mmCIF file of C-alpha atoms in Angstrom:
data_model
loop_
_atom_site.group_PDB
_atom_site.id
_atom_site.type_symbol
_atom_site.label_atom_id
_atom_site.label_comp_id
_atom_site.label_asym_id
_atom_site.label_seq_id
_atom_site.Cartn_x
_atom_site.Cartn_y
_atom_site.Cartn_z
ATOM 1 C CA UNK N 1 -76.793 158.540 -47.459
ATOM 2 C CA UNK N 2 -73.830 160.204 -45.750
ATOM 3 C CA UNK N 3 -72.687 157.246 -43.470
ATOM 4 C CA UNK N 4 -72.016 159.606 -40.473
ATOM 5 C CA UNK N 5 -73.487 159.651 -37.019
ATOM 6 C CA UNK N 6 -74.641 156.280 -36.893
ATOM 7 C CA UNK N 7 -74.876 153.376 -33.720
ATOM 8 C CA UNK N 8 -74.787 150.346 -34.769
ATOM 9 C CA UNK N 9 -75.914 147.199 -32.329
ATOM 10 C CA UNK N 10 -76.701 144.058 -31.261
ATOM 11 C CA UNK N 11 -77.920 142.001 -29.025
ATOM 12 C CA UNK N 12 -77.852 138.657 -27.951
ATOM 13 C CA UNK N 13 -80.631 137.779 -25.397
ATOM 14 C CA UNK N 14 -81.999 135.385 -22.757
ATOM 15 C CA UNK N 15 -85.055 134.528 -24.828
ATOM 16 C CA UNK N 16 -87.341 136.021 -27.141
ATOM 17 C CA UNK N 17 -89.667 138.178 -24.781
ATOM 18 C CA UNK N 18 -88.299 141.759 -24.154
ATOM 19 C CA UNK N 19 -90.599 141.996 -21.097
ATOM 20 C CA UNK N 20 -89.128 139.764 -18.881
ATOM 21 C CA UNK N 21 -85.804 137.896 -21.101
ATOM 22 C CA UNK N 22 -82.521 139.944 -20.647
ATOM 23 C CA UNK N 23 -79.681 141.261 -22.331
ATOM 24 C CA UNK N 24 -77.125 138.492 -22.237
ATOM 25 C CA UNK N 25 -74.474 140.309 -24.696
ATOM 26 C CA UNK N 26 -74.103 143.776 -26.822
ATOM 27 C CA UNK N 27 -71.820 145.253 -29.255
ATOM 28 C CA UNK N 28 -72.207 148.698 -30.261
ATOM 29 C CA UNK N 29 -69.416 150.708 -32.680
ATOM 30 C CA UNK N 30 -70.167 153.868 -33.504
ATOM 31 C CA UNK N 31 -69.350 155.175 -37.062
ATOM 32 C CA UNK N 32 -68.720 158.218 -38.822
ATOM 33 C CA UNK N 33 -67.541 159.179 -42.344
ATOM 34 C CA UNK N 34 -68.309 156.088 -43.440
ATOM 35 C CA UNK N 35 -65.407 154.676 -40.970
ATOM 36 C CA UNK N 36 -65.875 153.382 -37.546
ATOM 37 C CA UNK N 37 -64.481 155.846 -34.321
ATOM 38 C CA UNK N 38 -65.736 153.847 -31.252
ATOM 39 C CA UNK N 39 -66.813 150.144 -29.400
ATOM 40 C CA UNK N 40 -68.190 148.682 -27.001
ATOM 41 C CA UNK N 41 -69.059 144.870 -26.358
ATOM 42 C CA UNK N 42 -69.471 143.346 -23.125
ATOM 43 C CA UNK N 43 -70.873 139.995 -22.126
ATOM 44 C CA UNK N 44 -73.778 141.158 -18.816
ATOM 45 C CA UNK N 45 -74.307 139.472 -15.664
ATOM 46 C CA UNK N 46 -77.368 137.123 -15.544
ATOM 47 C CA UNK N 47 -79.133 135.560 -12.416
ATOM 48 C CA UNK N 48 -80.195 132.076 -12.991
ATOM 49 C CA UNK N 49 -79.004 129.381 -15.420
ATOM 50 C CA UNK N 50 -79.374 129.856 -18.937
ATOM 51 C CA UNK N 51 -81.979 127.917 -21.334
ATOM 52 C CA UNK N 52 -79.773 125.417 -23.254
ATOM 53 C CA UNK N 53 -81.191 126.495 -26.424
ATOM 54 C CA UNK N 54 -79.729 129.807 -25.824
ATOM 55 C CA UNK N 55 -75.911 128.193 -25.294
ATOM 56 C CA UNK N 56 -76.671 126.261 -28.400
ATOM 57 C CA UNK N 57 -77.747 129.469 -30.490
ATOM 58 C CA UNK N 58 -75.423 131.394 -28.909
ATOM 59 C CA UNK N 59 -72.272 129.776 -27.656
ATOM 60 C CA UNK N 60 -72.341 131.984 -24.300
ATOM 61 C CA UNK N 61 -72.606 130.003 -21.007
ATOM 62 C CA UNK N 62 -73.961 130.503 -17.417
ATOM 63 C CA UNK N 63 -70.585 130.456 -16.097
ATOM 64 C CA UNK N 64 -69.194 132.718 -19.093
ATOM 65 C CA UNK N 65 -71.855 135.673 -18.280
ATOM 66 C CA UNK N 66 -70.207 135.583 -14.161
ATOM 67 C CA UNK N 67 -67.628 137.971 -14.893
ATOM 68 C CA UNK N 68 -69.890 140.105 -17.410
ATOM 69 C CA UNK N 69 -70.655 143.964 -16.648
ATOM 70 C CA UNK N 70 -73.801 144.473 -14.238
ATOM 71 C CA UNK N 71 -76.991 145.597 -16.292
ATOM 72 C CA UNK N 72 -76.997 149.381 -15.594
ATOM 73 C CA UNK N 73 -73.450 150.205 -16.094
ATOM 74 C CA UNK N 74 -73.369 148.294 -20.154
ATOM 75 C CA UNK N 75 -76.915 150.116 -20.630
ATOM 76 C CA UNK N 76 -75.324 153.475 -19.340
ATOM 77 C CA UNK N 77 -72.207 152.804 -21.556
ATOM 78 C CA UNK N 78 -74.163 151.931 -24.620
ATOM 79 C CA UNK N 79 -76.334 154.842 -23.997
ATOM 80 C CA UNK N 80 -73.591 156.819 -24.543
ATOM 81 C CA UNK N 81 -72.439 155.076 -27.320
ATOM 82 C CA UNK N 82 -76.338 155.688 -29.178
ATOM 83 C CA UNK N 83 -76.619 159.587 -28.172
ATOM 84 C CA UNK N 84 -78.612 161.574 -31.260
ATOM 85 C CA UNK N 85 -77.085 158.388 -33.449
ATOM 86 C CA UNK N 86 -79.381 156.977 -36.088
ATOM 87 C CA UNK N 87 -79.422 153.163 -34.869
ATOM 88 C CA UNK N 88 -78.448 150.245 -37.191
ATOM 89 C CA UNK N 89 -79.574 146.858 -36.581
ATOM 90 C CA UNK N 90 -80.839 143.582 -38.414
ATOM 91 C CA UNK N 91 -84.108 142.628 -37.231
ATOM 92 C CA UNK N 92 -84.482 146.443 -35.398
ATOM 93 C CA UNK N 93 -88.024 144.996 -34.344
ATOM 94 C CA UNK N 94 -86.059 142.533 -32.234
ATOM 95 C CA UNK N 95 -83.232 144.587 -30.606
ATOM 96 C CA UNK N 96 -84.713 147.819 -30.529
ATOM 97 C CA UNK N 97 -88.323 146.599 -28.364
ATOM 98 C CA UNK N 98 -85.119 144.847 -25.427
ATOM 99 C CA UNK N 99 -83.734 148.655 -25.509
ATOM 100 C CA UNK N 100 -87.088 150.271 -24.662
ATOM 101 C CA UNK N 101 -87.898 147.713 -21.611
ATOM 102 C CA UNK N 102 -84.810 147.878 -20.529
ATOM 103 C CA UNK N 103 -84.527 151.512 -20.358
ATOM 104 C CA UNK N 104 -87.619 151.618 -18.900
ATOM 105 C CA UNK N 105 -87.014 149.006 -16.350
ATOM 106 C CA UNK N 106 -83.509 150.699 -14.855
ATOM 107 C CA UNK N 107 -84.103 154.589 -15.916
ATOM 108 C CA UNK N 108 -87.979 155.052 -16.467
ATOM 109 C CA UNK N 109 -87.845 156.317 -19.984
ATOM 110 C CA UNK N 110 -86.895 154.906 -23.608
ATOM 111 C CA UNK N 111 -85.400 156.507 -27.022
ATOM 112 C CA UNK N 112 -86.622 158.398 -29.162
ATOM 113 C CA UNK N 113 -83.301 157.992 -32.105
ATOM 114 C CA UNK N 114 -84.554 157.577 -35.979
ATOM 115 C CA UNK N 115 -83.136 154.194 -37.097
ATOM 116 C CA UNK N 116 -82.842 151.920 -40.109
ATOM 117 C CA UNK N 117 -83.597 147.866 -39.870
ATOM 118 C CA UNK N 118 -81.191 146.522 -42.491
ATOM 119 C CA UNK N 119 -84.058 143.140 -42.613
ATOM 120 C CA UNK N 120 -86.768 145.319 -43.929
ATOM 121 C CA UNK N 121 -84.107 146.435 -46.915
ATOM 122 C CA UNK N 122 -83.422 142.665 -47.365
ATOM 123 C CA UNK N 123 -86.797 141.775 -47.243
ATOM 124 C CA UNK N 124 -88.387 144.282 -49.269
ATOM 125 C CA UNK N 125 -85.241 144.177 -52.347
ATOM 126 C CA UNK N 126 -84.170 140.782 -52.100
ATOM 127 C CA UNK N 127 -85.753 136.652 -52.165
ATOM 128 C CA UNK N 128 -86.182 134.801 -49.012
ATOM 129 C CA UNK N 129 -84.052 133.882 -46.623
ATOM 130 C CA UNK N 130 -82.763 136.924 -45.196
ATOM 131 C CA UNK N 131 -81.178 136.670 -42.206
ATOM 132 C CA UNK N 132 -77.746 137.952 -41.217
ATOM 133 C CA UNK N 133 -75.832 135.246 -42.147
ATOM 134 C CA UNK N 134 -77.252 134.607 -45.805
ATOM 135 C CA UNK N 135 -77.706 138.475 -46.417
ATOM 136 C CA UNK N 136 -73.787 138.161 -46.033
ATOM 137 C CA UNK N 137 -73.277 135.218 -48.308
ATOM 138 C CA UNK N 138 -74.591 137.450 -50.761
ATOM 139 C CA UNK N 139 -72.829 140.178 -50.659
ATOM 140 C CA UNK N 140 -69.700 137.859 -49.953
ATOM 141 C CA UNK N 141 -69.277 139.520 -46.551
ATOM 142 C CA UNK N 142 -66.821 137.455 -43.619
ATOM 143 C CA UNK N 143 -69.365 136.658 -40.858
ATOM 144 C CA UNK N 144 -67.713 134.261 -38.716
ATOM 145 C CA UNK N 145 -70.170 133.177 -35.807
ATOM 146 C CA UNK N 146 -73.233 134.768 -36.409
ATOM 147 C CA UNK N 147 -75.522 135.429 -32.947
ATOM 148 C CA UNK N 148 -72.622 136.776 -31.344
ATOM 149 C CA UNK N 149 -73.170 140.323 -31.168
ATOM 150 C CA UNK N 150 -69.303 141.616 -31.709
ATOM 151 C CA UNK N 151 -69.613 139.475 -35.441
ATOM 152 C CA UNK N 152 -73.186 140.466 -36.168
ATOM 153 C CA UNK N 153 -72.664 144.306 -35.695
ATOM 154 C CA UNK N 154 -69.353 144.520 -37.641
ATOM 155 C CA UNK N 155 -71.445 141.962 -40.191
ATOM 156 C CA UNK N 156 -74.461 144.408 -40.248
ATOM 157 C CA UNK N 157 -72.207 147.887 -40.499
ATOM 158 C CA UNK N 158 -70.465 146.200 -43.873
ATOM 159 C CA UNK N 159 -74.184 144.898 -45.119
ATOM 160 C CA UNK N 160 -75.406 148.500 -44.653
ATOM 161 C CA UNK N 161 -72.457 150.078 -46.613
ATOM 162 C CA UNK N 162 -73.287 147.637 -49.253
ATOM 163 C CA UNK N 163 -76.985 148.263 -49.353
ATOM 164 C CA UNK N 164 -75.927 152.486 -49.401
ATOM 165 C CA UNK N 165 -73.960 152.146 -53.089
ATOM 166 C CA UNK N 166 -77.471 150.496 -54.310
ATOM 167 C CA UNK N 167 -80.432 151.691 -52.320
ATOM 168 C CA UNK N 168 -81.306 155.213 -51.437
ATOM 169 C CA UNK N 169 -80.870 154.156 -47.066
ATOM 170 C CA UNK N 170 -82.733 157.661 -46.866
ATOM 171 C CA UNK N 171 -86.204 156.511 -48.428
ATOM 172 C CA UNK N 172 -85.389 153.288 -44.973
ATOM 173 C CA UNK N 173 -84.927 155.513 -41.893
ATOM 174 C CA UNK N 174 -87.474 154.392 -39.457
ATOM 175 C CA UNK N 175 -89.550 151.865 -42.315
ATOM 176 C CA UNK N 176 -89.940 148.508 -40.215
ATOM 177 C CA UNK N 177 -91.046 145.919 -42.404
ATOM 178 C CA UNK N 178 -93.099 142.913 -40.762
ATOM 179 C CA UNK N 179 -94.094 139.467 -42.458
ATOM 180 C CA UNK N 180 -97.550 139.918 -43.219
ATOM 181 C CA UNK N 181 -98.229 136.029 -42.213
ATOM 182 C CA UNK N 182 -97.208 136.466 -38.795
ATOM 183 C CA UNK N 183 -98.542 140.162 -37.797
ATOM 184 C CA UNK N 184 -96.686 143.255 -37.097
ATOM 185 C CA UNK N 185 -94.488 143.480 -33.953
ATOM 186 C CA UNK N 186 -95.657 143.476 -30.100
ATOM 187 C CA UNK N 187 -93.938 146.745 -29.952
ATOM 188 C CA UNK N 188 -92.252 149.107 -32.279
ATOM 189 C CA UNK N 189 -91.333 152.941 -31.593
ATOM 190 C CA UNK N 190 -94.544 155.406 -32.231
ATOM 191 C CA UNK N 191 -92.100 157.056 -35.100
ATOM 192 C CA UNK N 192 -92.103 153.723 -36.605
ATOM 193 C CA UNK N 193 -93.581 153.008 -40.637
ATOM 194 C CA UNK N 194 -94.413 149.219 -39.759
ATOM 195 C CA UNK N 195 -94.842 148.316 -43.510
ATOM 196 C CA UNK N 196 -96.501 144.653 -43.856
ATOM 197 C CA UNK N 197 -94.303 142.471 -46.407
ATOM 198 C CA UNK N 198 -95.099 139.326 -48.298
ATOM 199 C CA UNK N 199 -91.909 137.180 -48.536
ATOM 200 C CA UNK N 200 -90.332 136.762 -52.582
ATOM 201 C CA UNK N 201 -88.740 133.576 -53.324
ATOM 202 C CA UNK N 202 -86.433 133.275 -56.299
#
């Protein structure tokens, strides 16, 4: 695949429910001709205290978010970063569901971009586990601070480039794998090709 017109994105959120919880940090990079040509990263203001578990996972605290960007402005900028690009994310079902619900709430519309999920590729070709950290360890990609959007986005981009050398990424567009044991995601784009997968163990 020619790595043109791609936006890699990652969200950190206040919880796991995209219809109720909020994005508290986002990062997106625009990539063209295999190179990063634009980058946007910000914390986002959040009303109320963050759950201690979220702070434990991400290192983000409520006081940090007080100086963040307001949600509407952040998503307006993100929309420009995405444009008509192919969206790439690790565990795209999560990030795309938050993108959908937030855009519906703020703008009354969703998105229509095609996407690639690097988690689906990981599950298809590699043995468990498939976290971004584990896949970075497999491919020798540096990930200093997982569960922070800027680090995760750059690591996902590097992982995508590794995958592009090994696999036909054109065949992975809009494929969204899920673990059969847990069932399909509660929300997915209408154009997603949902695939139940069984985890492979070494």
